[in-house]
Amino acid sequence: ERGGYATFMEKEINDQPHAVADTLLGRTDESGALVLDEVRISEEQLRAVDKITVVACGTAAYAGMVAKYAIEHWARIPVEVALAHEFRYADPVVDERTLVVSISQSGETMDTLMAVKHARELGAVTVSICNTHGSTIPRESDAVLYTHAGPEIAVASTKAFLAQITAAYILGLYLAQLRGGSYAEDAQAVMRDLADMPAKIQDLLGRMDRVKEMAEFMADTRSVLFLGRNVGYPVAMEGALKLKELAYIHAEGFAAGELKHGPIALIDAGQPVFVIVPSPDTPHDLHKKVVSNIQEIRARGARTLVIAHDGDEDVEPFASEVIRIPACPPMLAPLLAIVPLQVFALQLSTAKGLDVDQPRNLAKSVTVE
Ligand code: M6R
């Protein structure tokens, strides 16, 4: 049942090209236009939406952060991301024109379910991005957009994360198309770029030997930091979460721009820091800004473990290690950049002799508040 792999997590990491490809299946018609048959909310209602709130927990909330960047960029609708348990017990500004998008692999997370129920009471329109057919959250929502990652058994989420991000892109592109903004025409081109991603993930999975070696050398590490900007920021957070869950190591993800506002004080000789570098053609000179962040921490002695696109030579002078990912459009890079971090956490956990699939104190689905 583990398909020849030692753990479910390893199998699920290797299933990721399929998780993305299957989630993309059947989302366009013959003309290339996006169709979302499962989203049973009238086009009129969707056009009237003036704000989106994503509610989720853990890894699903990091997928929600990627969704924020993508949906705001493509569909020009303001998106906020709320941890479901925080949303539920605050006074969220939500009404009939708010689209509340829940993201949940299991569809049974109590915190997320309660947030969805609360949103409905407040009059919001609710869509569930979910991996489990017939589970509770989609049943309690107005509409569902299923991810097709297949069953995820390992407690640490991997392929569901990629599928959730893919579904969030699809939703963003669909809303862009529907509302006719400047990205409406580009939506089809982005769908074509997305269709190339499974092959790139497959290519990347074949390059993980060095990452595994690094994890083995680092089995005694006490603390690891992760930095990213824009869509690289949620990837940094998710990379840190994987390491906490699987290897019980103190790990923290930051927005790289925040460094000088405090976290840079943590940097001393030998501190390992993963940095997720955006593609060189990212708007706003972000690539240059991240390269200078690497330079700043390297100057303070950090061990810089840099995740960069193929062909990006600017990072070499400041990197202790460069982990290459295939080149891709800036917005889609999370589907690649997270993979080495998943493999790193898996390998480090294995090197420490820990239970990869069933880390201590955790349950696969958290059905209590
Ligand atoms: O089933 P859900 O997606 O609602 O679960 C949400 C979180 O509990 C889950 O992502 C958790 O953070 C994972 N263990 C992360 O690997």
PDB file of C-alpha atoms in Angstrom, residues 94-209:
ATOM      1  CA  VAL A  94     -18.368  39.357   6.833  1.00  0.00           C
ATOM      2  CA  ASP A  95     -21.662  39.778   4.946  1.00  0.00           C
ATOM      3  CA  GLU A  96     -23.552  38.545   1.852  1.00  0.00           C
ATOM      4  CA  ARG A  97     -20.871  39.970  -0.403  1.00  0.00           C
ATOM      5  CA  THR A  98     -18.072  38.073   1.313  1.00  0.00           C
ATOM      6  CA  LEU A  99     -16.915  34.817  -0.198  1.00  0.00           C
ATOM      7  CA  VAL A 100     -15.543  32.622   2.578  1.00  0.00           C
ATOM      8  CA  VAL A 101     -13.204  29.988   1.160  1.00  0.00           C
ATOM      9  CA  SER A 102     -12.347  27.172   3.548  1.00  0.00           C
ATOM     10  CA  ILE A 103      -9.412  24.919   2.786  1.00  0.00           C
ATOM     11  CA  SER A 104      -9.179  21.488   4.392  1.00  0.00           C
ATOM     12  CA  GLN A 105      -7.622  18.200   3.344  1.00  0.00           C
ATOM     13  CA  SER A 106      -9.777  16.066   5.633  1.00  0.00           C
ATOM     14  CA  GLY A 107     -12.942  18.131   5.520  1.00  0.00           C
ATOM     15  CA  GLU A 108     -13.348  17.230   9.207  1.00  0.00           C
ATOM     16  CA  THR A 109     -11.193  19.787  11.028  1.00  0.00           C
ATOM     17  CA  MET A 110     -13.441  21.089  13.800  1.00  0.00           C
ATOM     18  CA  ASP A 111     -11.903  24.570  13.909  1.00  0.00           C
ATOM     19  CA  THR A 112     -12.458  25.042  10.175  1.00  0.00           C
ATOM     20  CA  LEU A 113     -15.958  23.586  10.302  1.00  0.00           C
ATOM     21  CA  MET A 114     -16.943  25.987  13.081  1.00  0.00           C
ATOM     22  CA  ALA A 115     -15.553  28.923  11.095  1.00  0.00           C
ATOM     23  CA  VAL A 116     -17.609  27.909   8.048  1.00  0.00           C
ATOM     24  CA  LYS A 117     -20.775  27.603  10.122  1.00  0.00           C
ATOM     25  CA  HIS A 118     -20.093  30.996  11.668  1.00  0.00           C
ATOM     26  CA  ALA A 119     -19.540  32.542   8.231  1.00  0.00           C
ATOM     27  CA  ARG A 120     -22.872  31.169   7.009  1.00  0.00           C
ATOM     28  CA  GLU A 121     -24.662  32.575  10.028  1.00  0.00           C
ATOM     29  CA  LEU A 122     -23.201  35.944   9.101  1.00  0.00           C
ATOM     30  CA  GLY A 123     -24.656  35.593   5.602  1.00  0.00           C
ATOM     31  CA  ALA A 124     -21.466  34.846   3.667  1.00  0.00           C
ATOM     32  CA  VAL A 125     -21.269  32.675   0.562  1.00  0.00           C
ATOM     33  CA  THR A 126     -19.087  29.655   1.366  1.00  0.00           C
ATOM     34  CA  VAL A 127     -16.870  27.541  -0.867  1.00  0.00           C
ATOM     35  CA  SER A 128     -14.906  24.573   0.408  1.00  0.00           C
ATOM     36  CA  ILE A 129     -11.605  23.494  -1.142  1.00  0.00           C
ATOM     37  CA  CYS A 130     -11.423  19.933   0.115  1.00  0.00           C
ATOM     38  CA  ASN A 131      -9.718  16.616  -0.610  1.00  0.00           C
ATOM     39  CA  THR A 132     -12.241  14.239   0.929  1.00  0.00           C
ATOM     40  CA  HIS A 133     -15.490  13.495  -0.874  1.00  0.00           C
ATOM     41  CA  GLY A 134     -18.570  13.514   1.279  1.00  0.00           C
ATOM     42  CA  SER A 135     -16.807  14.945   4.329  1.00  0.00           C
ATOM     43  CA  THR A 136     -18.470  17.405   6.677  1.00  0.00           C
ATOM     44  CA  ILE A 137     -17.037  20.786   5.599  1.00  0.00           C
ATOM     45  CA  PRO A 138     -18.118  20.519   1.933  1.00  0.00           C
ATOM     46  CA  ARG A 139     -21.557  19.366   3.110  1.00  0.00           C
ATOM     47  CA  GLU A 140     -21.860  22.446   5.292  1.00  0.00           C
ATOM     48  CA  SER A 141     -20.752  24.786   2.479  1.00  0.00           C
ATOM     49  CA  ASP A 142     -22.654  26.335  -0.433  1.00  0.00           C
ATOM     50  CA  ALA A 143     -20.215  24.892  -2.946  1.00  0.00           C
ATOM     51  CA  VAL A 144     -17.111  22.732  -3.198  1.00  0.00           C
ATOM     52  CA  LEU A 145     -14.021  22.645  -5.351  1.00  0.00           C
ATOM     53  CA  TYR A 146     -12.460  19.234  -4.772  1.00  0.00           C
ATOM     54  CA  THR A 147      -8.734  18.711  -4.849  1.00  0.00           C
ATOM     55  CA  HIS A 148      -7.811  15.365  -6.356  1.00  0.00           C
ATOM     56  CA  ALA A 149      -4.715  14.461  -4.379  1.00  0.00           C
ATOM     57  CA  GLY A 150      -6.029  11.019  -3.433  1.00  0.00           C
ATOM     58  CA  PRO A 151      -6.018   9.823   0.188  1.00  0.00           C
ATOM     59  CA  GLU A 152      -3.287  11.380   2.312  1.00  0.00           C
ATOM     60  CA  ILE A 153      -2.260   9.050   5.139  1.00  0.00           C
ATOM     61  CA  ALA A 154       0.895  10.602   6.630  1.00  0.00           C
ATOM     62  CA  VAL A 155       0.081  13.125   9.353  1.00  0.00           C
ATOM     63  CA  ALA A 156       2.330  15.724   7.717  1.00  0.00           C
ATOM     64  CA  SER A 157       0.527  17.162   4.737  1.00  0.00           C
ATOM     65  CA  THR A 158       2.430  17.228   1.420  1.00  0.00           C
ATOM     66  CA  LYS A 159       0.505  16.353  -1.730  1.00  0.00           C
ATOM     67  CA  ALA A 160      -2.697  17.881  -0.348  1.00  0.00           C
ATOM     68  CA  PHE A 161      -0.806  21.187   0.012  1.00  0.00           C
ATOM     69  CA  LEU A 162       0.162  21.218  -3.665  1.00  0.00           C
ATOM     70  CA  ALA A 163      -3.373  20.267  -4.660  1.00  0.00           C
ATOM     71  CA  GLN A 164      -4.825  23.026  -2.448  1.00  0.00           C
ATOM     72  CA  ILE A 165      -2.568  25.628  -4.038  1.00  0.00           C
ATOM     73  CA  THR A 166      -3.561  24.362  -7.482  1.00  0.00           C
ATOM     74  CA  ALA A 167      -7.257  24.627  -6.599  1.00  0.00           C
ATOM     75  CA  ALA A 168      -6.719  28.135  -5.252  1.00  0.00           C
ATOM     76  CA  TYR A 169      -5.083  29.156  -8.544  1.00  0.00           C
ATOM     77  CA  ILE A 170      -8.028  27.690 -10.456  1.00  0.00           C
ATOM     78  CA  LEU A 171     -10.481  29.628  -8.290  1.00  0.00           C
ATOM     79  CA  GLY A 172      -8.501  32.855  -8.756  1.00  0.00           C
ATOM     80  CA  LEU A 173      -8.335  32.422 -12.520  1.00  0.00           C
ATOM     81  CA  TYR A 174     -12.022  31.552 -12.693  1.00  0.00           C
ATOM     82  CA  LEU A 175     -12.927  34.702 -10.770  1.00  0.00           C
ATOM     83  CA  ALA A 176     -10.615  36.749 -13.021  1.00  0.00           C
ATOM     84  CA  GLN A 177     -12.328  35.338 -16.102  1.00  0.00           C
ATOM     85  CA  LEU A 178     -15.791  35.897 -14.658  1.00  0.00           C
ATOM     86  CA  ARG A 179     -15.192  39.467 -13.559  1.00  0.00           C
ATOM     87  CA  GLY A 180     -13.387  40.441 -16.747  1.00  0.00           C
ATOM     88  CA  GLY A 181     -10.442  42.369 -15.290  1.00  0.00           C
ATOM     89  CA  SER A 182      -7.102  42.811 -17.004  1.00  0.00           C
ATOM     90  CA  TYR A 183      -6.160  39.176 -16.296  1.00  0.00           C
ATOM     91  CA  ALA A 184      -9.340  37.703 -17.779  1.00  0.00           C
ATOM     92  CA  GLU A 185      -7.594  36.898 -21.046  1.00  0.00           C
ATOM     93  CA  ASP A 186      -4.393  35.772 -19.394  1.00  0.00           C
ATOM     94  CA  ALA A 187      -6.331  33.173 -17.397  1.00  0.00           C
ATOM     95  CA  GLN A 188      -6.081  30.660 -20.217  1.00  0.00           C
ATOM     96  CA  ALA A 189      -2.348  31.256 -20.626  1.00  0.00           C
ATOM     97  CA  VAL A 190      -1.811  30.677 -16.895  1.00  0.00           C
ATOM     98  CA  MET A 191      -3.819  27.445 -17.141  1.00  0.00           C
ATOM     99  CA  ARG A 192      -1.370  26.318 -19.826  1.00  0.00           C
ATOM    100  CA  ASP A 193       1.573  27.214 -17.567  1.00  0.00           C
ATOM    101  CA  LEU A 194      -0.092  25.245 -14.779  1.00  0.00           C
ATOM    102  CA  ALA A 195      -0.410  22.236 -17.072  1.00  0.00           C
ATOM    103  CA  ASP A 196       3.412  22.225 -17.361  1.00  0.00           C
ATOM    104  CA  MET A 197       3.901  22.058 -13.600  1.00  0.00           C
ATOM    105  CA  PRO A 198       3.460  18.291 -13.005  1.00  0.00           C
ATOM    106  CA  ALA A 199       6.402  17.512 -15.336  1.00  0.00           C
ATOM    107  CA  LYS A 200       8.517  20.132 -13.555  1.00  0.00           C
ATOM    108  CA  ILE A 201       7.690  18.644 -10.151  1.00  0.00           C
ATOM    109  CA  GLN A 202       8.652  15.228 -11.519  1.00  0.00           C
ATOM    110  CA  ASP A 203      11.962  16.611 -12.777  1.00  0.00           C
ATOM    111  CA  LEU A 204      12.603  18.220  -9.378  1.00  0.00           C
ATOM    112  CA  LEU A 205      11.877  14.980  -7.494  1.00  0.00           C
ATOM    113  CA  GLY A 206      14.755  13.422  -9.429  1.00  0.00           C
ATOM    114  CA  ARG A 207      17.210  15.991  -8.078  1.00  0.00           C
ATOM    115  CA  MET A 208      16.863  15.442  -4.332  1.00  0.00           C
ATOM    116  CA  ASP A 209      20.067  13.508  -3.538  1.00  0.00           C
TER     117      ASP A 209
END
